[in-house]
Amino acid sequence: MKVRTLFLTLATLAVVAAPLMVTAQAGPGGGAGSGYGSRGHGPAGHGNGLGFFDRALPRLAERLELSDQQMEAIQAIVDEARPQLENYAEQLRAGREAWREGNDDPTVFNEGAFRSHMDQQHRIKTELMVKVQQTKAQALAVLTPEQLEQFEEMHDQLGQRFKRGSGHRRGSQ
């Protein structure tokens, strides 16, 4: 049960961060393909991403043969980061909502206001991603050199599968 709890916590960390990266890159538009929820992730979409993490992360712990001590250490790292990550997520959400509420006439565009809004969102996103990477580095530091090597191999394999899959989709469009 400890493995499940640990990796559900890690899943929460990933679920908080991943949609925010898409949101911040897409901007405040809200049209198809632009922003939070538009691709089936987050509140506006149908999937929340937890299914993937529920399946993948426990297998990762098993494959890496994490000890109870390692799992507890990683759990503590994630628990410590969570409030700050959630705060950044809320700031991004509030910024998007404020922009949409204040700019409801699609025929009017204020470039200065838009640039200011995007600069603010980018600063928050940068802080969020710094915290995500810091947390990831702290969690990976808990692994033994052998586990870290195995993790990197698994990560590389997943990346290769993703590239093959996305290349196939691009070719079929």
PDB file of C-alpha atoms in Angstrom:
ATOM      1  CA  MET A   1       0.000   0.000   0.000  1.00  0.00           C
ATOM      2  CA  LYS A   2       2.895   2.388   0.646  1.00  0.00           C
ATOM      3  CA  VAL A   3       3.981   2.107  -2.992  1.00  0.00           C
ATOM      4  CA  ARG A   4       0.502   3.069  -4.166  1.00  0.00           C
ATOM      5  CA  THR A   5       0.343   6.066  -1.809  1.00  0.00           C
ATOM      6  CA  LEU A   6       3.783   7.287  -2.829  1.00  0.00           C
ATOM      7  CA  PHE A   7       3.096   7.100  -6.495  1.00  0.00           C
ATOM      8  CA  LEU A   8      -0.354   8.584  -6.267  1.00  0.00           C
ATOM      9  CA  THR A   9       1.383  11.527  -4.633  1.00  0.00           C
ATOM     10  CA  LEU A  10       3.927  11.669  -7.458  1.00  0.00           C
ATOM     11  CA  ALA A  11       1.058  11.396  -9.926  1.00  0.00           C
ATOM     12  CA  THR A  12      -0.594  14.384  -8.309  1.00  0.00           C
ATOM     13  CA  LEU A  13       2.629  16.334  -8.710  1.00  0.00           C
ATOM     14  CA  ALA A  14       2.805  15.411 -12.378  1.00  0.00           C
ATOM     15  CA  VAL A  15      -0.883  16.050 -12.977  1.00  0.00           C
ATOM     16  CA  VAL A  16      -0.582  19.500 -11.413  1.00  0.00           C
ATOM     17  CA  ALA A  17       2.420  20.412 -13.546  1.00  0.00           C
ATOM     18  CA  ALA A  18       1.695  18.853 -16.947  1.00  0.00           C
ATOM     19  CA  PRO A  19      -1.540  20.657 -17.846  1.00  0.00           C
ATOM     20  CA  LEU A  20      -0.049  23.918 -16.654  1.00  0.00           C
ATOM     21  CA  MET A  21       2.790  23.629 -19.136  1.00  0.00           C
ATOM     22  CA  VAL A  22       0.265  23.215 -21.944  1.00  0.00           C
ATOM     23  CA  THR A  23      -1.840  26.085 -20.609  1.00  0.00           C
ATOM     24  CA  ALA A  24       0.971  28.550 -20.271  1.00  0.00           C
ATOM     25  CA  GLN A  25       2.262  27.766 -23.748  1.00  0.00           C
ATOM     26  CA  ALA A  26      -1.171  27.968 -25.332  1.00  0.00           C
ATOM     27  CA  GLY A  27      -2.042  31.319 -23.819  1.00  0.00           C
ATOM     28  CA  PRO A  28      -5.350  32.691 -22.684  1.00  0.00           C
ATOM     29  CA  GLY A  29      -7.286  32.201 -25.913  1.00  0.00           C
ATOM     30  CA  GLY A  30      -9.669  29.449 -24.995  1.00  0.00           C
ATOM     31  CA  GLY A  31     -10.348  28.257 -28.539  1.00  0.00           C
ATOM     32  CA  ALA A  32      -9.840  24.709 -29.755  1.00  0.00           C
ATOM     33  CA  GLY A  33      -6.339  23.602 -28.928  1.00  0.00           C
ATOM     34  CA  SER A  34      -5.548  26.682 -26.889  1.00  0.00           C
ATOM     35  CA  GLY A  35      -5.410  26.364 -23.173  1.00  0.00           C
ATOM     36  CA  TYR A  36      -6.240  24.206 -20.240  1.00  0.00           C
ATOM     37  CA  GLY A  37      -8.711  21.451 -20.896  1.00  0.00           C
ATOM     38  CA  SER A  38      -8.720  21.718 -24.662  1.00  0.00           C
ATOM     39  CA  ARG A  39      -7.022  18.392 -25.257  1.00  0.00           C
ATOM     40  CA  GLY A  40      -8.880  16.266 -22.774  1.00  0.00           C
ATOM     41  CA  HIS A  41      -6.793  17.207 -19.748  1.00  0.00           C
ATOM     42  CA  GLY A  42      -7.778  19.125 -16.697  1.00  0.00           C
ATOM     43  CA  PRO A  43     -11.197  20.318 -15.607  1.00  0.00           C
ATOM     44  CA  ALA A  44     -12.557  21.136 -19.058  1.00  0.00           C
ATOM     45  CA  GLY A  45     -11.426  17.859 -20.593  1.00  0.00           C
ATOM     46  CA  HIS A  46     -12.597  14.318 -20.082  1.00  0.00           C
ATOM     47  CA  GLY A  47      -9.380  12.766 -18.751  1.00  0.00           C
ATOM     48  CA  ASN A  48      -7.321  13.922 -15.819  1.00  0.00           C
ATOM     49  CA  GLY A  49      -4.165  11.935 -16.532  1.00  0.00           C
ATOM     50  CA  LEU A  50      -4.356   9.957 -13.299  1.00  0.00           C
ATOM     51  CA  GLY A  51      -5.130   6.704 -15.095  1.00  0.00           C
ATOM     52  CA  PHE A  52      -1.722   6.703 -16.748  1.00  0.00           C
ATOM     53  CA  PHE A  53       0.104   7.457 -13.527  1.00  0.00           C
ATOM     54  CA  ASP A  54      -1.955   4.979 -11.529  1.00  0.00           C
ATOM     55  CA  ARG A  55      -0.802   2.263 -13.928  1.00  0.00           C
ATOM     56  CA  ALA A  56       2.766   3.388 -14.699  1.00  0.00           C
ATOM     57  CA  LEU A  57       4.206   4.619 -11.421  1.00  0.00           C
ATOM     58  CA  PRO A  58       3.630   1.522  -9.293  1.00  0.00           C
ATOM     59  CA  ARG A  59       5.353  -0.500 -12.021  1.00  0.00           C
ATOM     60  CA  LEU A  60       8.227   1.959 -11.936  1.00  0.00           C
ATOM     61  CA  ALA A  61       8.656   1.447  -8.184  1.00  0.00           C
ATOM     62  CA  GLU A  62       8.556  -2.285  -8.670  1.00  0.00           C
ATOM     63  CA  ARG A  63      11.047  -2.213 -11.548  1.00  0.00           C
ATOM     64  CA  LEU A  64      13.451  -0.017  -9.622  1.00  0.00           C
ATOM     65  CA  GLU A  65      12.910  -2.074  -6.459  1.00  0.00           C
ATOM     66  CA  LEU A  66      12.585   0.963  -4.228  1.00  0.00           C
ATOM     67  CA  SER A  67      13.013   0.306  -0.530  1.00  0.00           C
ATOM     68  CA  ASP A  68      10.505   1.502   2.049  1.00  0.00           C
ATOM     69  CA  GLN A  69      13.075   4.078   3.166  1.00  0.00           C
ATOM     70  CA  GLN A  70      13.425   5.414  -0.403  1.00  0.00           C
ATOM     71  CA  MET A  71       9.662   5.601  -0.833  1.00  0.00           C
ATOM     72  CA  GLU A  72       9.273   7.495   2.435  1.00  0.00           C
ATOM     73  CA  ALA A  73      12.022   9.939   1.431  1.00  0.00           C
ATOM     74  CA  ILE A  74      10.413  10.582  -1.957  1.00  0.00           C
ATOM     75  CA  GLN A  75       6.998  10.971  -0.304  1.00  0.00           C
ATOM     76  CA  ALA A  76       8.435  13.630   2.029  1.00  0.00           C
ATOM     77  CA  ILE A  77      10.006  15.511  -0.895  1.00  0.00           C
ATOM     78  CA  VAL A  78       6.735  15.553  -2.824  1.00  0.00           C
ATOM     79  CA  ASP A  79       4.685  16.495   0.241  1.00  0.00           C
ATOM     80  CA  GLU A  80       6.996  19.435   0.886  1.00  0.00           C
ATOM     81  CA  ALA A  81       6.702  20.695  -2.712  1.00  0.00           C
ATOM     82  CA  ARG A  82       2.951  20.223  -3.100  1.00  0.00           C
ATOM     83  CA  PRO A  83       1.690  23.480  -1.473  1.00  0.00           C
ATOM     84  CA  GLN A  84       3.999  25.628  -3.587  1.00  0.00           C
ATOM     85  CA  LEU A  85       3.092  23.764  -6.774  1.00  0.00           C
ATOM     86  CA  GLU A  86      -0.610  24.105  -6.019  1.00  0.00           C
ATOM     87  CA  ASN A  87      -0.112  27.812  -5.335  1.00  0.00           C
ATOM     88  CA  TYR A  88       1.523  28.344  -8.735  1.00  0.00           C
ATOM     89  CA  ALA A  89      -1.262  26.355 -10.393  1.00  0.00           C
ATOM     90  CA  GLU A  90      -3.867  28.543  -8.718  1.00  0.00           C
ATOM     91  CA  GLN A  91      -2.027  31.727  -9.755  1.00  0.00           C
ATOM     92  CA  LEU A  92      -2.009  30.587 -13.391  1.00  0.00           C
ATOM     93  CA  ARG A  93      -5.685  29.669 -13.281  1.00  0.00           C
ATOM     94  CA  ALA A  94      -6.655  32.962 -11.642  1.00  0.00           C
ATOM     95  CA  GLY A  95      -4.607  34.895 -14.195  1.00  0.00           C
ATOM     96  CA  ARG A  96      -6.345  33.140 -17.095  1.00  0.00           C
ATOM     97  CA  GLU A  97      -9.775  33.775 -15.607  1.00  0.00           C
ATOM     98  CA  ALA A  98      -9.006  37.434 -14.911  1.00  0.00           C
ATOM     99  CA  TRP A  99      -7.782  37.913 -18.470  1.00  0.00           C
ATOM    100  CA  ARG A 100     -10.874  36.288 -19.951  1.00  0.00           C
ATOM    101  CA  GLU A 101     -13.244  38.273 -17.748  1.00  0.00           C
ATOM    102  CA  GLY A 102     -11.517  41.563 -18.541  1.00  0.00           C
ATOM    103  CA  ASN A 103     -11.245  40.936 -22.277  1.00  0.00           C
ATOM    104  CA  ASP A 104     -14.584  39.570 -23.356  1.00  0.00           C
ATOM    105  CA  ASP A 105     -14.899  41.616 -26.568  1.00  0.00           C
ATOM    106  CA  PRO A 106     -13.153  39.607 -29.301  1.00  0.00           C
ATOM    107  CA  THR A 107     -13.060  42.650 -31.616  1.00  0.00           C
ATOM    108  CA  VAL A 108     -10.829  44.657 -29.270  1.00  0.00           C
ATOM    109  CA  PHE A 109      -7.142  43.858 -28.788  1.00  0.00           C
ATOM    110  CA  ASN A 110      -4.856  45.719 -26.410  1.00  0.00           C
ATOM    111  CA  GLU A 111      -1.364  44.530 -27.239  1.00  0.00           C
ATOM    112  CA  GLY A 112       0.265  46.120 -24.208  1.00  0.00           C
ATOM    113  CA  ALA A 113      -2.221  44.507 -21.810  1.00  0.00           C
ATOM    114  CA  PHE A 114      -1.861  41.164 -23.545  1.00  0.00           C
ATOM    115  CA  ARG A 115       1.936  41.298 -23.397  1.00  0.00           C
ATOM    116  CA  SER A 116       1.795  42.205 -19.719  1.00  0.00           C
ATOM    117  CA  HIS A 117      -0.592  39.326 -19.011  1.00  0.00           C
ATOM    118  CA  MET A 118       1.588  36.854 -20.895  1.00  0.00           C
ATOM    119  CA  ASP A 119       4.745  38.093 -19.153  1.00  0.00           C
ATOM    120  CA  GLN A 120       3.060  37.537 -15.783  1.00  0.00           C
ATOM    121  CA  GLN A 121       1.863  34.040 -16.757  1.00  0.00           C
ATOM    122  CA  HIS A 122       5.322  33.173 -18.084  1.00  0.00           C
ATOM    123  CA  ARG A 123       6.980  34.252 -14.812  1.00  0.00           C
ATOM    124  CA  ILE A 124       4.594  32.046 -12.825  1.00  0.00           C
ATOM    125  CA  LYS A 125       5.075  29.124 -15.223  1.00  0.00           C
ATOM    126  CA  THR A 126       8.850  29.511 -14.923  1.00  0.00           C
ATOM    127  CA  GLU A 127       8.647  29.366 -11.124  1.00  0.00           C
ATOM    128  CA  LEU A 128       6.379  26.330 -11.358  1.00  0.00           C
ATOM    129  CA  MET A 129       8.757  24.491 -13.670  1.00  0.00           C
ATOM    130  CA  VAL A 130      11.770  25.394 -11.523  1.00  0.00           C
ATOM    131  CA  LYS A 131       9.985  23.860  -8.521  1.00  0.00           C
ATOM    132  CA  VAL A 132       8.998  20.773 -10.543  1.00  0.00           C
ATOM    133  CA  GLN A 133      12.580  20.238 -11.710  1.00  0.00           C
ATOM    134  CA  GLN A 134      13.961  20.874  -8.218  1.00  0.00           C
ATOM    135  CA  THR A 135      11.534  18.331  -6.783  1.00  0.00           C
ATOM    136  CA  LYS A 136      12.357  15.825  -9.513  1.00  0.00           C
ATOM    137  CA  ALA A 137      16.103  16.211  -8.854  1.00  0.00           C
ATOM    138  CA  GLN A 138      15.584  15.727  -5.114  1.00  0.00           C
ATOM    139  CA  ALA A 139      13.472  12.622  -5.709  1.00  0.00           C
ATOM    140  CA  LEU A 140      15.968  11.140  -8.168  1.00  0.00           C
ATOM    141  CA  ALA A 141      18.803  11.815  -5.708  1.00  0.00           C
ATOM    142  CA  VAL A 142      17.182   9.215  -3.444  1.00  0.00           C
ATOM    143  CA  LEU A 143      17.865   6.482  -6.014  1.00  0.00           C
ATOM    144  CA  THR A 144      21.009   4.374  -5.981  1.00  0.00           C
ATOM    145  CA  PRO A 145      23.358   4.787  -8.975  1.00  0.00           C
ATOM    146  CA  GLU A 146      22.031   1.515 -10.380  1.00  0.00           C
ATOM    147  CA  GLN A 147      18.398   2.583  -9.959  1.00  0.00           C
ATOM    148  CA  LEU A 148      19.140   5.954 -11.522  1.00  0.00           C
ATOM    149  CA  GLU A 149      20.794   4.289 -14.515  1.00  0.00           C
ATOM    150  CA  GLN A 150      17.815   1.962 -14.885  1.00  0.00           C
ATOM    151  CA  PHE A 151      15.418   4.920 -14.580  1.00  0.00           C
ATOM    152  CA  GLU A 152      17.290   6.819 -17.296  1.00  0.00           C
ATOM    153  CA  GLU A 153      17.158   3.787 -19.600  1.00  0.00           C
ATOM    154  CA  MET A 154      13.417   3.452 -19.019  1.00  0.00           C
ATOM    155  CA  HIS A 155      12.965   7.182 -19.626  1.00  0.00           C
ATOM    156  CA  ASP A 156      14.941   6.979 -22.887  1.00  0.00           C
ATOM    157  CA  GLN A 157      12.864   4.026 -24.066  1.00  0.00           C
ATOM    158  CA  LEU A 158       9.651   5.893 -23.328  1.00  0.00           C
ATOM    159  CA  GLY A 159      10.945   8.919 -25.222  1.00  0.00           C
ATOM    160  CA  GLN A 160      11.799   6.762 -28.236  1.00  0.00           C
ATOM    161  CA  ARG A 161       8.324   5.226 -28.196  1.00  0.00           C
ATOM    162  CA  PHE A 162       6.773   8.682 -28.006  1.00  0.00           C
ATOM    163  CA  LYS A 163       8.854   9.924 -30.948  1.00  0.00           C
ATOM    164  CA  ARG A 164       7.875   6.921 -33.041  1.00  0.00           C
ATOM    165  CA  GLY A 165       4.221   7.381 -32.132  1.00  0.00           C
ATOM    166  CA  SER A 166       4.120  11.110 -32.813  1.00  0.00           C
ATOM    167  CA  GLY A 167       6.057  10.702 -36.074  1.00  0.00           C
ATOM    168  CA  HIS A 168       3.511   8.150 -37.218  1.00  0.00           C
ATOM    169  CA  ARG A 169       0.638  10.528 -36.446  1.00  0.00           C
ATOM    170  CA  ARG A 170       2.292  13.419 -38.274  1.00  0.00           C
ATOM    171  CA  GLY A 171       2.826  11.261 -41.336  1.00  0.00           C
ATOM    172  CA  SER A 172      -0.833  10.261 -41.437  1.00  0.00           C
ATOM    173  CA  GLN A 173      -2.213  13.810 -41.395  1.00  0.00           C
TER     174      GLN A 173
END
